[in-house]
Amino acid sequence: MVTTPHGTVRGRYEQGVAVFRGIPYAAPPVGPRRFRPPEPPEPWDGVRDAGAFGPTAPKPPYSEAFAQYLADPAVAGDDCLNLNVWTPEPGPAARLPVLVWLHGGALTRGSSGVPVYDGRTFARDGVVCVSVNYRLGVEGYGLFPDAPPNPGLRDQLAALRWVHETITAFGGDPGNVTLCGQSAGAISTGALIAAPQTQGLIRRAVLQSGPPEASERDRVRRMVRRMATRLKIPATAAAFAAVDRDLLLRTQAEVGRLSSPVLGGPAFGIVVDGDLVPRDPLQALIDGEAARGVDLLMGWTRDEYRLWLVPGGLVEHVNRLGPVALAGAMARCHVGHEVPRGYRALHPDAGTAELVGQMVTDHLLRIPLHRLADARPGSSYLYEFAWPSRLPGLGACHALELGFVFDTADVPESAKLAGEGAPQELCDAMHSAWVRFAATGDPGWQAWDATHPVRIFDDDVPHIAYGPRDTEIDLWSAAPTVPEPSPASDIRAPGAELASAVRRLRRSVGARRR
């Protein structure tokens, strides 16, 4: 049993590790608290059982195409602002390093209860692991005139404050906290380390396949407005709160069907709000205004795009679209013909889907992380996960590294993406690097400098590649930027023909998905 500021919880010992699940760090976001910043939970009397995962945030299920690869358990209930703790040694004497995990899922799906995220392996190796549930979709990231922005990000901040105030009782050191996330969780991590309110709460950060970024407010507003149009209600938080939650989730899933990293389109995201996110997080971090002294471990998978395009047979479809798909990628990345021509010259045997996927990955992910590492040499470490899934077509796709980071590649939910027989040696290498970084700030390889060292995780002997993506990234600095036209732009405006191409691509892919 451990006493928290709100009451005592009883966990379980499992394989020598003490586990506490479903601990509330904020009050249930229902009634007048819906669409509002989180509030402290009501204290409880007696001992609260913490043996099972708590409720997950409301979310639609993955489509059938993605569900075959990604696990996303749902637990019913309103008390979804909860977290889990795995610790080898409860009690204030231990003062162990702490890793706080933020799950991915495009800010619309995912939870802390995915079996791949079992924190037992970190606790086994001397790190207290905390995983967090937070509000998703329109309830976490909708933009309304009558509610504050970014409630889901504010949930994460509340969880960090809970960790700072409480983790000592679980054996953790509040002065040695590593915030770690993948995909949307990494984007959230980037926003939080740049936030003024987290000063003193985070010592280190891990960004897996997600850069610090703020979404355009109009992109989020369009998502809300399209939902409001379908629901025939005003685009206000009050009106959305009156809608049946299941209907709200179905509408959200339908409106977001054409949104993806490759296609763009309206989507939920973190926005600049003048408070928790006072300016673009990436630029704040590059300028050195935020997160001084925070060590960074950042990276990507070699074939991120394959999880975006392989489900549903979209790789073959994009290859058939050929020039239309390339034009769509140019519009998505705001560049002219010079960049795709350069990629084609560097990769003459690649299909259109591979060129489009790698272009978009570089634009959205690798270039921002390069820029951030360049601004913070000596305290930044970069990696590339290059081991290919044993399932056809996936390659080293987005999210594949998760079972290796957590050393859970042997659980069935990891095998859904990796296939059977993932190499344990690679699990050991990657997991131990994350443990070492959480404990010391050094994952075990050369820090970023002018030689651009990148640790490659694959089947080979551990090795460093110097500037493995520099040739492609250099194409962008030499190419002029094509502005994105507004919806009201004249068809002859610069870039309008590319915008028309990406609209045709979205319609074509949407028809394919249906």
CSV table of C-alpha atoms in Angstrom, one decimal, residues 168-471:
chain,number,residue,atom,x,y,z
A,168,THR,CA,8.8,9.6,-4.0
A,169,ALA,CA,6.3,7.4,-2.2
A,170,PHE,CA,6.6,4.8,-5.0
A,171,GLY,CA,10.4,4.8,-4.9
A,172,GLY,CA,11.0,7.4,-7.6
A,173,ASP,CA,13.2,10.5,-7.7
A,174,PRO,CA,11.1,13.6,-8.7
A,175,GLY,CA,14.3,15.3,-9.7
A,176,ASN,CA,15.2,12.6,-12.3
A,177,VAL,CA,12.1,12.3,-14.5
A,178,THR,CA,12.3,11.4,-18.2
A,179,LEU,CA,9.2,12.2,-20.2
A,180,CYS,CA,8.9,9.7,-23.1
A,181,GLY,CA,6.4,9.4,-25.9
A,182,GLN,CA,5.8,7.9,-29.4
A,183,SER,CA,4.1,9.6,-32.3
A,184,ALA,CA,1.3,11.8,-30.8
A,185,GLY,CA,2.9,11.1,-27.4
A,186,ALA,CA,6.2,12.4,-28.8
A,187,ILE,CA,4.5,15.5,-30.2
A,188,SER,CA,3.0,16.0,-26.7
A,189,THR,CA,6.4,15.5,-25.1
A,190,GLY,CA,7.9,18.2,-27.3
A,191,ALA,CA,5.1,20.6,-26.4
A,192,LEU,CA,5.5,19.9,-22.7
A,193,ILE,CA,9.2,20.3,-22.5
A,194,ALA,CA,8.8,23.7,-24.2
A,195,ALA,CA,6.0,24.8,-21.8
A,196,PRO,CA,6.9,27.3,-19.1
A,197,GLN,CA,4.8,25.4,-16.6
A,198,THR,CA,6.9,22.2,-16.7
A,199,GLN,CA,10.1,23.9,-15.5
A,200,GLY,CA,11.6,21.7,-12.9
A,201,LEU,CA,9.3,18.7,-13.7
A,202,ILE,CA,11.3,17.1,-16.5
A,203,ARG,CA,15.0,16.3,-16.6
A,204,ARG,CA,15.1,14.3,-19.9
A,205,ALA,CA,12.9,13.6,-22.8
A,206,VAL,CA,12.5,10.9,-25.5
A,207,LEU,CA,10.8,11.7,-28.7
A,208,GLN,CA,10.0,8.6,-30.8
A,209,SER,CA,8.7,9.3,-34.3
A,210,GLY,CA,7.2,12.7,-33.4
A,211,PRO,CA,8.6,16.2,-33.4
A,212,PRO,CA,7.7,19.2,-31.3
A,213,GLU,CA,5.0,21.0,-33.3
A,214,ALA,CA,1.8,23.1,-33.1
A,215,SER,CA,-1.0,22.4,-35.5
A,216,GLU,CA,-2.6,25.2,-37.5
A,217,ARG,CA,-5.6,26.4,-35.6
A,218,ASP,CA,-7.7,26.4,-38.8
A,219,ARG,CA,-6.9,22.7,-39.4
A,220,VAL,CA,-8.3,21.9,-36.0
A,221,ARG,CA,-11.3,24.2,-36.5
A,222,ARG,CA,-12.1,22.6,-39.8
A,223,MET,CA,-12.3,19.2,-38.0
A,224,VAL,CA,-14.7,20.6,-35.4
A,225,ARG,CA,-16.8,22.5,-38.0
A,226,ARG,CA,-17.2,19.4,-40.2
A,227,MET,CA,-18.3,17.4,-37.2
A,228,ALA,CA,-20.8,20.2,-36.3
A,229,THR,CA,-22.1,20.2,-39.8
A,230,ARG,CA,-22.8,16.5,-39.8
A,231,LEU,CA,-24.3,16.7,-36.3
A,232,LYS,CA,-26.4,19.8,-37.3
A,233,ILE,CA,-25.3,21.7,-34.2
A,234,PRO,CA,-23.2,24.9,-33.5
A,235,ALA,CA,-19.5,24.4,-33.3
A,236,THR,CA,-19.3,25.1,-29.5
A,237,ALA,CA,-18.3,23.0,-26.6
A,238,ALA,CA,-21.7,23.4,-25.0
A,239,ALA,CA,-23.4,22.0,-28.1
A,240,PHE,CA,-20.9,19.1,-28.4
A,241,ALA,CA,-21.3,18.3,-24.7
A,242,ALA,CA,-25.1,17.7,-25.3
A,243,VAL,CA,-24.5,15.1,-28.1
A,244,ASP,CA,-24.6,11.4,-27.3
A,245,ARG,CA,-21.0,10.3,-26.9
A,246,ASP,CA,-21.2,7.3,-29.1
A,247,LEU,CA,-22.6,9.4,-31.9
A,248,LEU,CA,-19.9,12.0,-31.3
A,249,LEU,CA,-17.2,9.3,-31.7
A,250,ARG,CA,-18.7,7.8,-34.9
A,251,THR,CA,-18.9,11.3,-36.4
A,252,GLN,CA,-15.3,12.0,-35.4
A,253,ALA,CA,-14.1,8.8,-37.0
A,254,GLU,CA,-16.0,9.6,-40.2
A,255,VAL,CA,-14.8,13.1,-40.5
A,256,GLY,CA,-11.2,12.1,-39.8
A,257,ARG,CA,-11.2,9.2,-42.3
A,258,LEU,CA,-9.2,11.1,-44.9
A,259,SER,CA,-6.7,12.6,-42.5
A,260,SER,CA,-3.3,11.1,-42.3
A,261,PRO,CA,0.4,12.2,-42.2
A,262,VAL,CA,0.7,11.5,-45.9
A,263,LEU,CA,-2.6,13.1,-47.0
A,264,GLY,CA,-2.9,15.9,-44.5
A,265,GLY,CA,-6.4,17.2,-44.1
A,266,PRO,CA,-8.2,18.4,-41.0
A,267,ALA,CA,-7.1,16.7,-37.8
A,268,PHE,CA,-6.9,17.3,-34.1
A,269,GLY,CA,-3.6,18.7,-32.8
A,270,ILE,CA,-1.9,20.8,-30.1
A,271,VAL,CA,-2.4,24.5,-30.9
A,272,VAL,CA,-0.6,27.7,-29.7
A,273,ASP,CA,-2.8,29.0,-26.9
A,274,GLY,CA,-0.8,31.8,-25.4
A,275,ASP,CA,-0.5,29.9,-22.1
A,276,LEU,CA,0.6,26.3,-21.9
A,277,VAL,CA,1.8,26.6,-25.5
A,278,PRO,CA,2.8,30.2,-25.8
A,279,ARG,CA,4.5,29.8,-29.2
A,280,ASP,CA,5.5,27.0,-31.6
A,281,PRO,CA,7.3,24.4,-29.4
A,282,LEU,CA,9.9,23.5,-32.0
A,283,GLN,CA,11.0,27.1,-32.5
A,284,ALA,CA,11.0,27.8,-28.8
A,285,LEU,CA,13.3,24.8,-28.2
A,286,ILE,CA,15.5,25.8,-31.2
A,287,ASP,CA,15.8,29.4,-29.9
A,288,GLY,CA,16.9,28.1,-26.5
A,289,GLU,CA,14.0,29.7,-24.7
A,290,ALA,CA,12.7,26.5,-23.2
A,291,ALA,CA,13.9,23.2,-21.6
A,292,ARG,CA,17.4,24.4,-20.9
A,293,GLY,CA,19.4,21.5,-19.4
A,294,VAL,CA,16.9,18.9,-20.7
A,295,ASP,CA,18.7,16.0,-22.4
A,296,LEU,CA,17.0,14.7,-25.6
A,297,LEU,CA,16.9,11.2,-27.2
A,298,MET,CA,15.1,11.4,-30.5
A,299,GLY,CA,14.6,9.2,-33.6
A,300,TRP,CA,12.5,7.6,-36.2
A,301,THR,CA,11.9,4.3,-38.0
A,302,ARG,CA,13.4,3.7,-41.4
A,303,ASP,CA,10.0,3.2,-43.1
A,304,GLU,CA,7.6,5.2,-41.0
A,305,TYR,CA,5.2,5.7,-43.9
A,306,ARG,CA,4.5,2.0,-44.4
A,307,LEU,CA,2.1,1.9,-41.4
A,308,TRP,CA,0.2,4.8,-43.1
A,309,LEU,CA,0.0,3.2,-46.5
A,310,VAL,CA,0.2,-0.6,-46.2
A,311,PRO,CA,-3.1,-1.2,-44.4
A,312,GLY,CA,-5.9,-1.4,-47.0
A,313,GLY,CA,-3.4,-1.9,-49.9
A,314,LEU,CA,-2.7,1.9,-50.3
A,315,VAL,CA,1.0,1.3,-51.4
A,316,GLU,CA,-0.1,-0.3,-54.6
A,317,HIS,CA,-2.9,2.3,-55.1
A,318,VAL,CA,-0.5,5.3,-54.6
A,319,ASN,CA,2.0,3.6,-57.0
A,320,ARG,CA,-0.7,3.5,-59.6
A,321,LEU,CA,-1.6,7.1,-59.1
A,322,GLY,CA,2.0,8.0,-60.0
A,323,PRO,CA,2.2,11.8,-60.9
A,324,VAL,CA,-1.0,12.7,-59.0
A,325,ALA,CA,0.5,11.2,-55.8
A,326,LEU,CA,3.8,13.0,-56.3
A,327,ALA,CA,2.0,16.3,-56.9
A,328,GLY,CA,0.0,15.6,-53.8
A,329,ALA,CA,3.2,15.1,-51.8
A,330,MET,CA,4.6,18.3,-53.2
A,331,ALA,CA,1.5,20.2,-52.0
A,332,ARG,CA,1.7,18.4,-48.6
A,333,CYS,CA,5.3,19.5,-48.2
A,334,HIS,CA,5.0,22.9,-49.8
A,335,VAL,CA,7.8,22.3,-52.3
A,336,GLY,CA,8.2,22.4,-56.1
A,337,HIS,CA,9.5,19.7,-58.5
A,338,GLU,CA,13.1,20.0,-57.3
A,339,VAL,CA,12.7,17.9,-54.2
A,340,PRO,CA,10.9,14.8,-55.8
A,341,ARG,CA,13.4,15.0,-58.7
A,342,GLY,CA,16.2,14.8,-56.2
A,343,TYR,CA,14.6,11.8,-54.4
A,344,ARG,CA,14.1,10.1,-57.7
A,345,ALA,CA,17.8,10.6,-58.6
A,346,LEU,CA,18.9,9.2,-55.2
A,347,HIS,CA,16.5,6.3,-55.4
A,348,PRO,CA,16.0,5.4,-59.0
A,349,ASP,CA,14.4,2.0,-58.3
A,350,ALA,CA,11.9,3.2,-55.7
A,351,GLY,CA,8.2,3.2,-56.4
A,352,THR,CA,6.0,6.3,-56.1
A,353,ALA,CA,4.7,5.3,-52.7
A,354,GLU,CA,8.2,5.0,-51.3
A,355,LEU,CA,9.2,8.3,-52.7
A,356,VAL,CA,6.1,10.0,-51.4
A,357,GLY,CA,6.4,8.3,-48.0
A,358,GLN,CA,10.0,9.2,-47.5
A,359,MET,CA,9.5,12.8,-48.6
A,360,VAL,CA,6.6,13.3,-46.2
A,361,THR,CA,8.5,11.6,-43.4
A,362,ASP,CA,11.5,13.8,-43.9
A,363,HIS,CA,9.3,16.9,-44.1
A,364,LEU,CA,7.2,16.2,-41.0
A,365,LEU,CA,9.8,14.3,-38.8
A,366,ARG,CA,13.4,14.0,-39.7
A,367,ILE,CA,14.0,17.6,-40.7
A,368,PRO,CA,12.5,19.1,-37.5
A,369,LEU,CA,14.5,16.6,-35.4
A,370,HIS,CA,17.7,17.4,-37.2
A,371,ARG,CA,17.0,21.1,-36.6
A,372,LEU,CA,16.4,20.5,-32.9
A,373,ALA,CA,19.5,18.4,-32.6
A,374,ASP,CA,21.6,21.0,-34.4
A,375,ALA,CA,20.4,23.6,-31.9
A,376,ARG,CA,21.3,21.4,-28.9
A,377,PRO,CA,24.6,19.6,-29.8
A,378,GLY,CA,26.2,17.6,-27.0
A,379,SER,CA,22.9,16.9,-25.2
A,380,SER,CA,21.0,15.3,-28.1
A,381,TYR,CA,21.2,11.7,-29.2
A,382,LEU,CA,19.6,10.4,-32.4
A,383,TYR,CA,18.6,6.9,-33.5
A,384,GLU,CA,17.1,5.1,-36.5
A,385,PHE,CA,15.1,1.9,-36.0
A,386,ALA,CA,15.8,-0.2,-39.2
A,387,TRP,CA,14.8,-3.8,-38.4
A,388,PRO,CA,12.0,-4.8,-40.8
A,389,SER,CA,8.8,-6.5,-39.6
A,390,ARG,CA,8.4,-10.1,-40.4
A,391,LEU,CA,5.0,-9.3,-41.8
A,392,PRO,CA,4.7,-8.6,-45.6
A,393,GLY,CA,5.2,-5.0,-46.7
A,394,LEU,CA,5.6,-3.3,-43.4
A,395,GLY,CA,9.3,-2.9,-43.3
A,396,ALA,CA,10.6,-0.9,-40.4
A,397,CYS,CA,7.3,0.9,-40.1
A,398,HIS,CA,5.9,3.5,-37.6
A,399,ALA,CA,5.4,2.1,-34.1
A,400,LEU,CA,7.4,-1.1,-34.8
A,401,GLU,CA,10.1,-0.1,-32.3
A,402,LEU,CA,7.7,0.0,-29.3
A,403,GLY,CA,8.0,-3.7,-28.4
A,404,PHE,CA,11.8,-3.3,-28.5
A,405,VAL,CA,11.9,-0.2,-26.3
A,406,PHE,CA,9.7,-1.9,-23.7
A,407,ASP,CA,11.3,-5.4,-24.2
A,408,THR,CA,7.8,-6.8,-24.8
A,409,ALA,CA,8.4,-8.1,-28.4
A,410,ASP,CA,7.2,-11.5,-27.1
A,411,VAL,CA,3.6,-10.5,-26.3
A,412,PRO,CA,0.9,-11.2,-28.9
A,413,GLU,CA,0.1,-7.5,-29.3
A,414,SER,CA,3.7,-6.8,-30.4
A,415,ALA,CA,3.6,-9.7,-32.8
A,416,LYS,CA,0.6,-8.1,-34.6
A,417,LEU,CA,3.0,-5.6,-36.0
A,418,ALA,CA,6.4,-7.3,-35.8
A,419,GLY,CA,5.4,-10.9,-36.6
A,420,GLU,CA,6.8,-13.9,-34.8
A,421,GLY,CA,10.4,-14.3,-33.8
A,422,ALA,CA,11.6,-10.7,-33.1
A,423,PRO,CA,15.3,-10.9,-32.1
A,424,GLN,CA,15.8,-10.7,-28.4
A,425,GLU,CA,19.3,-9.3,-28.9
A,426,LEU,CA,17.8,-6.2,-30.5
A,427,CYS,CA,15.2,-5.9,-27.6
A,428,ASP,CA,18.1,-6.0,-25.2
A,429,ALA,CA,20.1,-3.4,-27.0
A,430,MET,CA,17.2,-0.9,-27.4
A,431,HIS,CA,15.6,-1.3,-24.0
A,432,SER,CA,19.0,-1.0,-22.2
A,433,ALA,CA,19.7,2.2,-24.1
A,434,TRP,CA,16.4,3.7,-22.9
A,435,VAL,CA,17.1,2.5,-19.3
A,436,ARG,CA,20.6,4.0,-19.4
A,437,PHE,CA,19.3,7.3,-20.8
A,438,ALA,CA,16.6,7.6,-18.1
A,439,ALA,CA,19.2,6.9,-15.4
A,440,THR,CA,22.1,9.0,-16.7
A,441,GLY,CA,21.2,11.0,-19.8
A,442,ASP,CA,23.6,9.0,-21.9
A,443,PRO,CA,22.1,6.1,-24.0
A,444,GLY,CA,25.5,4.7,-24.8
A,445,TRP,CA,26.5,6.4,-28.1
A,446,GLN,CA,28.0,9.6,-29.4
A,447,ALA,CA,26.1,12.8,-28.8
A,448,TRP,CA,25.0,14.9,-31.8
A,449,ASP,CA,27.7,17.1,-33.3
A,450,ALA,CA,28.8,18.3,-36.7
A,451,THR,CA,29.3,14.7,-37.8
A,452,HIS,CA,25.6,13.9,-37.3
A,453,PRO,CA,26.0,10.5,-35.6
A,454,VAL,CA,22.9,8.3,-35.7
A,455,ARG,CA,22.6,5.0,-33.8
A,456,ILE,CA,21.2,2.3,-36.1
A,457,PHE,CA,19.1,-0.4,-34.5
A,458,ASP,CA,18.8,-3.4,-36.8
A,459,ASP,CA,20.0,-7.0,-37.1
A,460,ASP,CA,23.7,-6.0,-37.4
A,461,VAL,CA,26.2,-5.4,-34.7
A,462,PRO,CA,25.4,-2.1,-33.0
A,463,HIS,CA,26.8,0.7,-35.0
A,464,ILE,CA,26.8,4.5,-35.7
A,465,ALA,CA,26.0,5.9,-39.1
A,466,TYR,CA,27.2,9.5,-39.8
A,467,GLY,CA,24.6,11.6,-41.6
A,468,PRO,CA,22.6,8.7,-43.0
A,469,ARG,CA,19.8,11.1,-44.1
A,470,ASP,CA,21.8,14.2,-44.8
A,471,THR,CA,21.8,13.8,-48.6
